[in-house]
CSV table of C-alpha atoms in Angstrom, one decimal:
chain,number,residue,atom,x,y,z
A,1,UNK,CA,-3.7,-10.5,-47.0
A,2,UNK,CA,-6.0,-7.8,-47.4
A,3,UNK,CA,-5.9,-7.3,-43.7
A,4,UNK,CA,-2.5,-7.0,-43.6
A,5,UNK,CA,-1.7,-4.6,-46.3
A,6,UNK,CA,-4.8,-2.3,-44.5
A,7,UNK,CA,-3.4,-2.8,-41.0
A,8,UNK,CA,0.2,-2.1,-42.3
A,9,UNK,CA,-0.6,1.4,-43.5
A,10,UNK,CA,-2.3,2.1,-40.2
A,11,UNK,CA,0.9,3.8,-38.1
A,12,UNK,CA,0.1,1.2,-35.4
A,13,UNK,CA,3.5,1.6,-33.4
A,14,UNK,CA,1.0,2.8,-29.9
A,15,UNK,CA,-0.9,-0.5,-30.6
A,16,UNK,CA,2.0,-2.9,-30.9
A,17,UNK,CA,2.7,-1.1,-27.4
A,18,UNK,CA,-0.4,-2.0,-26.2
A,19,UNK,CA,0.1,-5.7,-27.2
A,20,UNK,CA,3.3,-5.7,-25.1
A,21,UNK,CA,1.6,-3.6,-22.2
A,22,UNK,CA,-2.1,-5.8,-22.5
A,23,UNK,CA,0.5,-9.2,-22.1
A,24,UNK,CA,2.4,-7.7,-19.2
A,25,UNK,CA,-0.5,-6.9,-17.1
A,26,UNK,CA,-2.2,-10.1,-18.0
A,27,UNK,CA,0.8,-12.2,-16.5
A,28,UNK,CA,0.5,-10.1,-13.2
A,29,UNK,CA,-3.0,-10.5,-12.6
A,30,UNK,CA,-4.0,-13.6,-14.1
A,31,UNK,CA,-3.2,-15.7,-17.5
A,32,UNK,CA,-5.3,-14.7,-20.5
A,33,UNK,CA,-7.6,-17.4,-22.1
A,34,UNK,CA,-7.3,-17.8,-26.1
A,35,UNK,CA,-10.4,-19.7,-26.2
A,36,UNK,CA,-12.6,-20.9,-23.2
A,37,UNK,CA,-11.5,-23.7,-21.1
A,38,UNK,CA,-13.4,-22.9,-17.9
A,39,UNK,CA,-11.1,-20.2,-17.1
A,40,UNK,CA,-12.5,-16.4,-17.2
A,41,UNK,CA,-11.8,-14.7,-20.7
A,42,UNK,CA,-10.0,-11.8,-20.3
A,43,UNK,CA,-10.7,-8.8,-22.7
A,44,UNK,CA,-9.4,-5.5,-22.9
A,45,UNK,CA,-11.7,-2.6,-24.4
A,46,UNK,CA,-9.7,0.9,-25.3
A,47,UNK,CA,-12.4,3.8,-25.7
A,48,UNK,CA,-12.2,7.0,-27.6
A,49,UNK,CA,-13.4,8.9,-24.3
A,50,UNK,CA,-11.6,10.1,-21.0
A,51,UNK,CA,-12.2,7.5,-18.9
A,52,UNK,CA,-15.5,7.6,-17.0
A,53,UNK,CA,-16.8,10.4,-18.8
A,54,UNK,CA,-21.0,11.3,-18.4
A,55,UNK,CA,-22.5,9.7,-21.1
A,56,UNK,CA,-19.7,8.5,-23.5
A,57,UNK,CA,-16.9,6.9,-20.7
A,58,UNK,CA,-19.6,6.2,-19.1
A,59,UNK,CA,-21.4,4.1,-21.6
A,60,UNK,CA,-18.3,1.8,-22.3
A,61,UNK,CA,-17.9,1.0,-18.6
A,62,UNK,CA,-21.7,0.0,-18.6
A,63,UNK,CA,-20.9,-2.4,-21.7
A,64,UNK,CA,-17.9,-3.8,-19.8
A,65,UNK,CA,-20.2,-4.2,-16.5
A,66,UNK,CA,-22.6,-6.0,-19.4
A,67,UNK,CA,-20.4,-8.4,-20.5
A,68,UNK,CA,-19.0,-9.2,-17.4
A,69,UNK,CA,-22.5,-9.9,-15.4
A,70,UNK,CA,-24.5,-11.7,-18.6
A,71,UNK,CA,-21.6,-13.9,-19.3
A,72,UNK,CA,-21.8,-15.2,-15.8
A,73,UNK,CA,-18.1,-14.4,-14.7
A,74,UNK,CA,-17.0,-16.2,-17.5
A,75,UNK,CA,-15.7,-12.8,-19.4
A,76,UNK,CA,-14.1,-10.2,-17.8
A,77,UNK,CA,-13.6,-6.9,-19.8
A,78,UNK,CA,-11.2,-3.9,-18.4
A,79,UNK,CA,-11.6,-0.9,-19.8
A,80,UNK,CA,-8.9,1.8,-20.7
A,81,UNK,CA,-9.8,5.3,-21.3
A,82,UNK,CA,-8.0,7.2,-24.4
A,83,UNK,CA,-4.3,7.8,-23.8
A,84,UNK,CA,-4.7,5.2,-21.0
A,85,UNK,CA,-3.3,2.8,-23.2
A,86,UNK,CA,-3.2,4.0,-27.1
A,87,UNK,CA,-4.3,7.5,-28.2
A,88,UNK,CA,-7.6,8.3,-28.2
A,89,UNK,CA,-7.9,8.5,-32.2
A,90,UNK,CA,-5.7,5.0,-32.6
A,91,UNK,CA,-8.8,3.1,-31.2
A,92,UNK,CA,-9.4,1.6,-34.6
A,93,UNK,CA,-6.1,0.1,-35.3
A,94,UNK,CA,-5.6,-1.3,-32.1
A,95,UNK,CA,-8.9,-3.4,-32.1
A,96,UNK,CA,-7.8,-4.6,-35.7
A,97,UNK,CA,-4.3,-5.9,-35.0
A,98,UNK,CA,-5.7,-7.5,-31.9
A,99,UNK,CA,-3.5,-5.3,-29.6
A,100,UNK,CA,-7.2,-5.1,-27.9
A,101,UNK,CA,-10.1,-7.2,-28.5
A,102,UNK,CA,-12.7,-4.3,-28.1
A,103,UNK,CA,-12.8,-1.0,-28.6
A,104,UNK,CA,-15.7,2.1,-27.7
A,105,UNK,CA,-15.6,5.3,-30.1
A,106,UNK,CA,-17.5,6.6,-32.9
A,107,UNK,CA,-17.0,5.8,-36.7
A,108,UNK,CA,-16.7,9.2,-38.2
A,109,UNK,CA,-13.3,9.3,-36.5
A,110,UNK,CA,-12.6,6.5,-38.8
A,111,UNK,CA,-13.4,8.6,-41.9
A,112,UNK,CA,-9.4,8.4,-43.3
A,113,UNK,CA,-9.4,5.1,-43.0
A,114,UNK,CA,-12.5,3.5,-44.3
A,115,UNK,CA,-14.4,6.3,-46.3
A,116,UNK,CA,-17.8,5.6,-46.0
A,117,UNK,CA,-17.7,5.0,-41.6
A,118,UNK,CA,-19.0,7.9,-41.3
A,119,UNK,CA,-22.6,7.0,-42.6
A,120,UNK,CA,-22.9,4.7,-39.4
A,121,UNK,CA,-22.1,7.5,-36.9
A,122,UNK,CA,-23.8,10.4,-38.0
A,123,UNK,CA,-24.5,12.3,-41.1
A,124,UNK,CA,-25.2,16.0,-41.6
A,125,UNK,CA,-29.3,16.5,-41.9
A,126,UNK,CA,-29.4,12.6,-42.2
A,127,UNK,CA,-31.1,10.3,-39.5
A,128,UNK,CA,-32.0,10.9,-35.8
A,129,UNK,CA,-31.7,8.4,-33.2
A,130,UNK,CA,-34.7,6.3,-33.7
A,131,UNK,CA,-34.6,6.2,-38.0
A,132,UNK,CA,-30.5,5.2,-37.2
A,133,UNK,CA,-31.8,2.4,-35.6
A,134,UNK,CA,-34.4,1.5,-38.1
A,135,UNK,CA,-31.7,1.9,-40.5
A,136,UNK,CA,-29.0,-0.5,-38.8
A,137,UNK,CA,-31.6,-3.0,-37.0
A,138,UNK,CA,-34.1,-3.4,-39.9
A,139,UNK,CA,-33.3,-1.8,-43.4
A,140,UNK,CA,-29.9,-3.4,-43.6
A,141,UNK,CA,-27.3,-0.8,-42.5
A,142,UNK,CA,-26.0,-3.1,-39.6
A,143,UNK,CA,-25.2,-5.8,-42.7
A,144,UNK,CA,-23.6,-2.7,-45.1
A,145,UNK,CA,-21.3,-1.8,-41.7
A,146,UNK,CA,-20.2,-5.1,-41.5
A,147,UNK,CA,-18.8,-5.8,-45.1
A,148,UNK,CA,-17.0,-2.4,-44.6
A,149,UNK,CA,-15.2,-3.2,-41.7
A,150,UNK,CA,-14.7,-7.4,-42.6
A,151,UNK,CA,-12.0,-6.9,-44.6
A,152,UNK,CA,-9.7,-5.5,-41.8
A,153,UNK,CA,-10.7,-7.9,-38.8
A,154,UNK,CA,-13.6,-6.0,-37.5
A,155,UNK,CA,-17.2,-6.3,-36.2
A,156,UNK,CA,-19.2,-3.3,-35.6
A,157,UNK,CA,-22.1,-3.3,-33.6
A,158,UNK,CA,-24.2,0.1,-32.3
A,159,UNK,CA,-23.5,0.8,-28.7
A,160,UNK,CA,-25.1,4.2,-27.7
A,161,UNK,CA,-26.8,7.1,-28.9
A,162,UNK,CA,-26.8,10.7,-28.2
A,163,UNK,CA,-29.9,12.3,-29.9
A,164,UNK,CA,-29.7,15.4,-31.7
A,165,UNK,CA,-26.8,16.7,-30.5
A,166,UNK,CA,-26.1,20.7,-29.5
A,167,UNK,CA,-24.4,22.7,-32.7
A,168,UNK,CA,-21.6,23.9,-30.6
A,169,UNK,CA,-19.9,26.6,-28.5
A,170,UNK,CA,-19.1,29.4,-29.9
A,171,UNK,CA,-17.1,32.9,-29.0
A,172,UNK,CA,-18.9,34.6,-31.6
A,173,UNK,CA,-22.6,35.0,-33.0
A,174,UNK,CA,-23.7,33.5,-35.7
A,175,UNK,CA,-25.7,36.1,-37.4
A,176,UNK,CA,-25.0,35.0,-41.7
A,177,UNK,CA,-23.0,33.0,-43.1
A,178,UNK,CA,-20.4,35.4,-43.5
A,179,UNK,CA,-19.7,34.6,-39.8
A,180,UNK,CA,-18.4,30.9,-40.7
A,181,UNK,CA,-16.3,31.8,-43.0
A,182,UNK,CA,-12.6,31.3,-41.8
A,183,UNK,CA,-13.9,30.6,-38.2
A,184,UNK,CA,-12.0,27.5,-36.7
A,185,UNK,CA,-13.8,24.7,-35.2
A,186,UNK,CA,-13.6,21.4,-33.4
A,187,UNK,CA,-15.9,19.0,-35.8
A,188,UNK,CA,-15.7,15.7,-37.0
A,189,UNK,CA,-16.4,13.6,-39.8
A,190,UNK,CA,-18.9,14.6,-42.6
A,191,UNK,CA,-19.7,17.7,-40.9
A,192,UNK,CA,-16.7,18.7,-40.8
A,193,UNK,CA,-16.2,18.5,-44.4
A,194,UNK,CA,-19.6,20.5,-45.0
A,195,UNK,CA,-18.3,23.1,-42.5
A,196,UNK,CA,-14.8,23.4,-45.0
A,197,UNK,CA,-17.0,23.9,-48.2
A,198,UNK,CA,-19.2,26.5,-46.1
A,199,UNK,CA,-15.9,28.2,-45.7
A,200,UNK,CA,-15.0,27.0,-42.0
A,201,UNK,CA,-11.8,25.3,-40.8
A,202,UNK,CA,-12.6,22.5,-39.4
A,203,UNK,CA,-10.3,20.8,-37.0
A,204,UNK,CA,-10.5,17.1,-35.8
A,205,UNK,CA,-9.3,16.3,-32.1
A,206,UNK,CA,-10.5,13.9,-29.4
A,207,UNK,CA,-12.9,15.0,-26.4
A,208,UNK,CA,-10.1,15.5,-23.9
A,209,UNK,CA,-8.4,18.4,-26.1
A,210,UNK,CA,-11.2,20.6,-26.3
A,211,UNK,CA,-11.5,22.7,-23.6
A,212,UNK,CA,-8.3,23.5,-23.3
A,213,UNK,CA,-8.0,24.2,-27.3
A,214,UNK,CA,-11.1,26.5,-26.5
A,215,UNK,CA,-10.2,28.3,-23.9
A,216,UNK,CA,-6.8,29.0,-25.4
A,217,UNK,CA,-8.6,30.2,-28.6
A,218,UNK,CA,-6.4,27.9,-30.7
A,219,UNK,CA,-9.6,27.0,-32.0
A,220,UNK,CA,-12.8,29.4,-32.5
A,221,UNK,CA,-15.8,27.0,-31.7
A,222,UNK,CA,-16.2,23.3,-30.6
A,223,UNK,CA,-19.0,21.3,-31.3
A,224,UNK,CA,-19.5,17.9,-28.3
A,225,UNK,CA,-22.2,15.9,-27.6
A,226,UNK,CA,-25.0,18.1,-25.6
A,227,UNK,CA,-25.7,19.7,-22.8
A,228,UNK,CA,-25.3,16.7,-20.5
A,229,UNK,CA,-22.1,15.5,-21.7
A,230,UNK,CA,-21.1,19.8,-22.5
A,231,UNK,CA,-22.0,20.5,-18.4
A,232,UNK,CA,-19.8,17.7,-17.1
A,233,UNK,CA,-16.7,18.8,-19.4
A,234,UNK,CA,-17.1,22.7,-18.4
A,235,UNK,CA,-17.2,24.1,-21.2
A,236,UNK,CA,-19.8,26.9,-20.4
A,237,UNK,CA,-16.1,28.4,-19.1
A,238,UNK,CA,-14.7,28.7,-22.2
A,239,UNK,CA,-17.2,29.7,-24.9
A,240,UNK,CA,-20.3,32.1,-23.9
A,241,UNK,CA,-22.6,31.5,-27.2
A,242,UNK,CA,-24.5,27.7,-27.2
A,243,UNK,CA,-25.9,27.1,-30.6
A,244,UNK,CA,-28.7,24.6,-31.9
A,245,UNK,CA,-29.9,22.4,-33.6
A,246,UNK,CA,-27.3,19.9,-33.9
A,247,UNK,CA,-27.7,19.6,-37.9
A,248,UNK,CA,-24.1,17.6,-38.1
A,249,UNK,CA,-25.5,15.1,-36.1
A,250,UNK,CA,-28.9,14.5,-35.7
A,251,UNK,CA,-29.1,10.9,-33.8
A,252,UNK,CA,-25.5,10.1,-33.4
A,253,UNK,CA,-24.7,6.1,-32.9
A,254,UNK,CA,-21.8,5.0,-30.6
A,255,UNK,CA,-19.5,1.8,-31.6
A,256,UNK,CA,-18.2,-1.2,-30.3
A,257,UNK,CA,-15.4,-2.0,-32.3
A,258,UNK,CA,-14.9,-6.1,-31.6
A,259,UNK,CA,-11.8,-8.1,-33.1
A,260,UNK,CA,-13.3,-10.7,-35.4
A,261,UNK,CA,-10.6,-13.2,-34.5
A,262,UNK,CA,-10.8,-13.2,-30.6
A,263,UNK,CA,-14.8,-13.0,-31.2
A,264,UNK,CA,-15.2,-15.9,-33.2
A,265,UNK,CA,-13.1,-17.5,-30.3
A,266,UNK,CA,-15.7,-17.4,-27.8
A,267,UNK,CA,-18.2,-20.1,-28.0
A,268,UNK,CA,-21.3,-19.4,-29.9
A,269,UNK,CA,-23.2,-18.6,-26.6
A,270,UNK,CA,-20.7,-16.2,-25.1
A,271,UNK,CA,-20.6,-14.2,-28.8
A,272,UNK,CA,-24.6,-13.8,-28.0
A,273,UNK,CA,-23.6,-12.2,-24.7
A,274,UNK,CA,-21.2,-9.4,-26.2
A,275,UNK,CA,-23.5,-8.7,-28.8
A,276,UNK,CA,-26.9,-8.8,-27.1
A,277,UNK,CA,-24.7,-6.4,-24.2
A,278,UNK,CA,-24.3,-3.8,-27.0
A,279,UNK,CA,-27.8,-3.8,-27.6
A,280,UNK,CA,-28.7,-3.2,-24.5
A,281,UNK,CA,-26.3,-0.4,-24.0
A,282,UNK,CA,-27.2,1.1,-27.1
A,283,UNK,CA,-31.0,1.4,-26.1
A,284,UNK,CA,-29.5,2.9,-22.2
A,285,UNK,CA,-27.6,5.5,-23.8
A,286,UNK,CA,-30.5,7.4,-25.4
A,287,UNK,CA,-32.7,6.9,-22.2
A,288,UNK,CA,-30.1,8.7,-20.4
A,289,UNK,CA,-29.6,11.7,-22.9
A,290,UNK,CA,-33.1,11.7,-23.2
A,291,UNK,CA,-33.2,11.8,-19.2
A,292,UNK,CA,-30.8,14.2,-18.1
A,293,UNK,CA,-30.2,16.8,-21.1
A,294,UNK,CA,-32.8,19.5,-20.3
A,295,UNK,CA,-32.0,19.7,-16.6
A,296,UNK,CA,-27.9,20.2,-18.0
A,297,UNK,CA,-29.3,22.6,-20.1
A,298,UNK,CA,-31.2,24.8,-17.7
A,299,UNK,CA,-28.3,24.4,-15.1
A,300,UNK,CA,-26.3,25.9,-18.3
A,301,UNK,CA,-28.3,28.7,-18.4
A,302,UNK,CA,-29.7,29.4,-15.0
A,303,UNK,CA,-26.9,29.2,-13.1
A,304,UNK,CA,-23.9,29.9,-16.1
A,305,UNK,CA,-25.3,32.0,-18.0
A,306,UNK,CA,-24.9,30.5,-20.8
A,307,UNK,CA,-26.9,32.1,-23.9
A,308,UNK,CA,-28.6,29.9,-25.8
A,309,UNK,CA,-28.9,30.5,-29.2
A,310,UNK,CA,-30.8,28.9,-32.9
A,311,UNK,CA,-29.0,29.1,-35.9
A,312,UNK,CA,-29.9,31.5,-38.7
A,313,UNK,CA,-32.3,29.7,-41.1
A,314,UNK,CA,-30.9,30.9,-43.8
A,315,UNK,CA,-27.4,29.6,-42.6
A,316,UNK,CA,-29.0,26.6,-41.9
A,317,UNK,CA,-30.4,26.0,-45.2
A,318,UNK,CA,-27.2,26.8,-46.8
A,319,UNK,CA,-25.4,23.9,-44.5
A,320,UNK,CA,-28.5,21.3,-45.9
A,321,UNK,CA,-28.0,22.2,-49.5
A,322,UNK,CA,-24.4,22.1,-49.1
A,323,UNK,CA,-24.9,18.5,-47.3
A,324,UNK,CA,-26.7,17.2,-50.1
A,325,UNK,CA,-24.4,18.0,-52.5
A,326,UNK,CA,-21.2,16.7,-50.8
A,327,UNK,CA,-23.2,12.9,-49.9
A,328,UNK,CA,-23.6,12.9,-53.7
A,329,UNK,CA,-20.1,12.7,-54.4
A,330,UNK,CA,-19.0,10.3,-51.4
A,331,UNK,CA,-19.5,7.0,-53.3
A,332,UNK,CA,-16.3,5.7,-55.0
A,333,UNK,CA,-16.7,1.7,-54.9
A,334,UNK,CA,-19.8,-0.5,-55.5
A,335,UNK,CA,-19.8,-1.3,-51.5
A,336,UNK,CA,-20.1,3.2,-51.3
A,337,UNK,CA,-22.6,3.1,-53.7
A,338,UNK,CA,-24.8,0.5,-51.6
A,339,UNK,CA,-24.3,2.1,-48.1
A,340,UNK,CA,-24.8,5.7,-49.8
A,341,UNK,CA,-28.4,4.4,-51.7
A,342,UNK,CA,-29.5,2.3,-48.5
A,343,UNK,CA,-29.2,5.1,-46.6
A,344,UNK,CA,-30.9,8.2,-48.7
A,345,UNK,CA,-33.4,5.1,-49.5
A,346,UNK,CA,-34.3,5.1,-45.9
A,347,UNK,CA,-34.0,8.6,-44.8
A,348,UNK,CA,-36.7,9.5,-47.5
A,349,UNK,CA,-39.0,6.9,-46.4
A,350,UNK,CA,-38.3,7.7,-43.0
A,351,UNK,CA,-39.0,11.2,-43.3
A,352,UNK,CA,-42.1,10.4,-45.3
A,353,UNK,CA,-43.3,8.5,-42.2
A,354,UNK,CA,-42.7,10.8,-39.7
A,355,UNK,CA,-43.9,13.9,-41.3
A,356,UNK,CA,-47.3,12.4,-40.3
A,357,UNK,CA,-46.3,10.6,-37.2
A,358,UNK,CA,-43.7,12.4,-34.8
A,359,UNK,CA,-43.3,15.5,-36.6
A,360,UNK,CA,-47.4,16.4,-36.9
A,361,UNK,CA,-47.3,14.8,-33.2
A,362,UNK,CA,-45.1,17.5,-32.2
A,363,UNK,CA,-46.4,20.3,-33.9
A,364,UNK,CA,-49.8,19.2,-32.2
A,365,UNK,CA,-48.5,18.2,-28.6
C-alpha cells in the first residue's frame, strides 16, 4: 500500500507508456518470461544517458553485455537510452511500477522523490570514489540505500564511478564569490542546493540538454562528468573556462535501479548474476575514468584551447562551510538521521585514514 500511494504521486503517464510499448515489442520478437522456465528472461533497462554515451551509456550497455554473458543466455537485457523509451529524468518511476525491470542513472536525480538519495550518489566535499565504496560495501551504506528505496519496489545496487569529477564550464571567471552570485548553472542534487545558498541558480536537466542550453546561454555554466565524458559531448564549443576540483562531487557512484518484484522472480542463482554484474561494472567504470581522463584533458587543452582553471580558495572554502551547514539540516525521519550519521561517521574516519595514507602518499610521490 505504501508503494502504491508513493508510485501514484510519481506523474508516471511516460511509464505506463512504456509498459504498453515494453509488451508490444516483446510479442514481436519473442514472448517475455515471468519467472524462468528454460526460456531466456527478457529484461528491459531504461538509462538516464543518451544512448551509448563514453563512460555513462556506455557503462549500462557493459552491464547489459554482463548480464547477458554470466547468466549463460538465460537473461537477455535491452537497453534504452533516455527519451528512447521514458524521459531521461522518469527513470525512477518506470523501474518502480515495473514499466521496466532495470534502470541506469544516478540518485541525486532522485532527490524530490526520496530525500536522502542523494547521499548515495554524491555529496558536496563528502566521499571520493574509493571511501564511497568503503562506505556502501563495508560500513553499511549499501544496507541504509536499501531500506530507502524498499518501500517503493526498488533495489539499488552501485554500478559505476566517475572520480572526482571536473567543477564545470564556465563563460565567465571565477575570480570571488561575487561571481556566483546570480550566475545560472546546470547542477544536480545536493550541490545544487549549496550553489542556491551561495547565491547561484541552479538548474537541474539531463545530459542530452546541455550543450545546447550552453551554447544558447539559457544557462551560464554546466557542470558533467570530466574531461572524458566533457570531450566526447563537445562541450569545449560552448564554454571557454574549465574549472576544478570537482567539490560537488568528489567520487560520484552510478546506479542500477532493479524492480524488486521481477528480481525476486529470478531464481536465487540468476539474482547472483545481476548483482555480482553490477559489481563488476562498478569496479570497470573507475578503471576507465581513471584510464582515459588526462589524455581527454590534454586533448582539451592542446588542441581546443580550452583554459583550465582552479577555483578560488577562498570560494572554495565558502562552498565547504556552506556544505556543512546544509547536511546538518537534511535529516527529517529516523531512517535520514541514520544514512546522515553513517555517513559523516565514515567520512571522518575516512579522512582520518587517509590523511596519513593517500594524502601524505601524494604529497610525497
Amino acid at each position: 500500500m505504501k508503494r502504491r500511494k508513493f508510485v501514484s504521486g510519481l506523474g508516471v503517464t511516460a511509464a505506463v507508456g512504456l509498459t504498453a510499448c515494453s509488451q508490444s515489442d516483446s510479442k514481436k520478437e519473442h514472448k517475455t518470461a515471468t519467472k524462468f522456465d528454460g526460456k531466456v528472461i527478457d529484461w528491459t533497462m531504461v538509462t538516464t544517458w543518451p544512448k551509448n554515451f563514453a563512460g555513462l551509456g556506455e557503462g549500462a550497455e557493459y552491464l547489459a553485455e554482463l548480464i547477458n554473458q554470466m547468466s549463460g543466455g538465460r537473461m537477455n537485457v535491452k537497453v534504452y537510452g533516455a527519451g528512447e523509451l521514458v524521459p531521461a529524468l522518469q527513470v525512477f518511476e518506470s523501474v518502480a511500477i515495473g514499466a521496466a525491470q532495470m534502470g541506469h542513472g544516478a540518485a541525486y536525480y532522485w532527490r524530490g522523490k526520496l530525500n536522502m538519495a542523494p547521499f548515495f550518489a554524491a555529496v558536496p566535499f563528502g566521499l571520493n570514489a574509493q571511501e564511497m565504496n568503503g562506505w556502501l560495501f563495508h560500513g553499511g551504506g549499501l544496507e541504509l540505500w536499501r531500506e530507502l528505496y524498499e518501500p517503493v519496489g526498488l533495489i539499488p545496487e552501485p554500478a559505476g564511478n566517475t572520480g572526482v569529477q571536473m567543477a564545470g564550464w564556465f563563460n565567465k571567471e571565477i575570480k570571488t564569490l561575487e561571481d556566483v552570485k546570480g550566475l545560472k548553472m546546470r547542477i544536480p542534487g545536493l550541490g545544487g542546493e549549496v550553489w542556491k545558498r551561495a547565491g547561484g541558480i541552479p538548474v537541474l536537466m539531463p545530459g542530452g540538454e546541455v550543450f545546447t542550453s550552453l551554447e544558447t546561454g539559457a544557462i551560464d555554466a554546466a557542470e558533467w562528468v570530466g574531461p572524458y565524458n566533457d570531450l566526447a559531448f563537445g562541450l569545449f564549443k560552448a564554454a571557454k573556462y574549465y574549472y576544478y576540483p570537482g567539490w560537488h562531487e568528489p567520487g560520484t557512484t552510478l546506479e542500477a535501479l532493479i524492480n524488486k518484484d521481477a528480481y525476486e522472480k529470478l531464481p536465487e542463482d540468476l539474482q547472483q548474476v545481476v548483482t555480482n554484474a553490477c559489481r563488476t561494472a562498478n569496479a570497470d567504470m573507475l578503471s576507465q575514468f581513471t584510464a582515459r581522463n588526462n589524455e581527454a584533458l590534454q586533448t582539451l587543452i592542446e588542441k581546443h584551447g580550452v583554459e583550465l582553471k582552479e577555483l578560488p580558495q577562498d570560494v572554495l572554502q565558502e562552498l565547504a562551510r556552506i556544505s556543512d551547514e546544509m547536511l546538518a539540516e537534511q535529516a527529517e525521519t529516523e531512517l535520514d538521521k541514520r544514512i546522515l550519521n553513517s555517513f559523516k561517521k565514515f567520512r571522518k574516519e575516512a579522512r582520518q585514514w587517509h590523511k596519513v595514507s593517500e594524502q601524505s602518499y601524494y604529497e610525497g610521490r
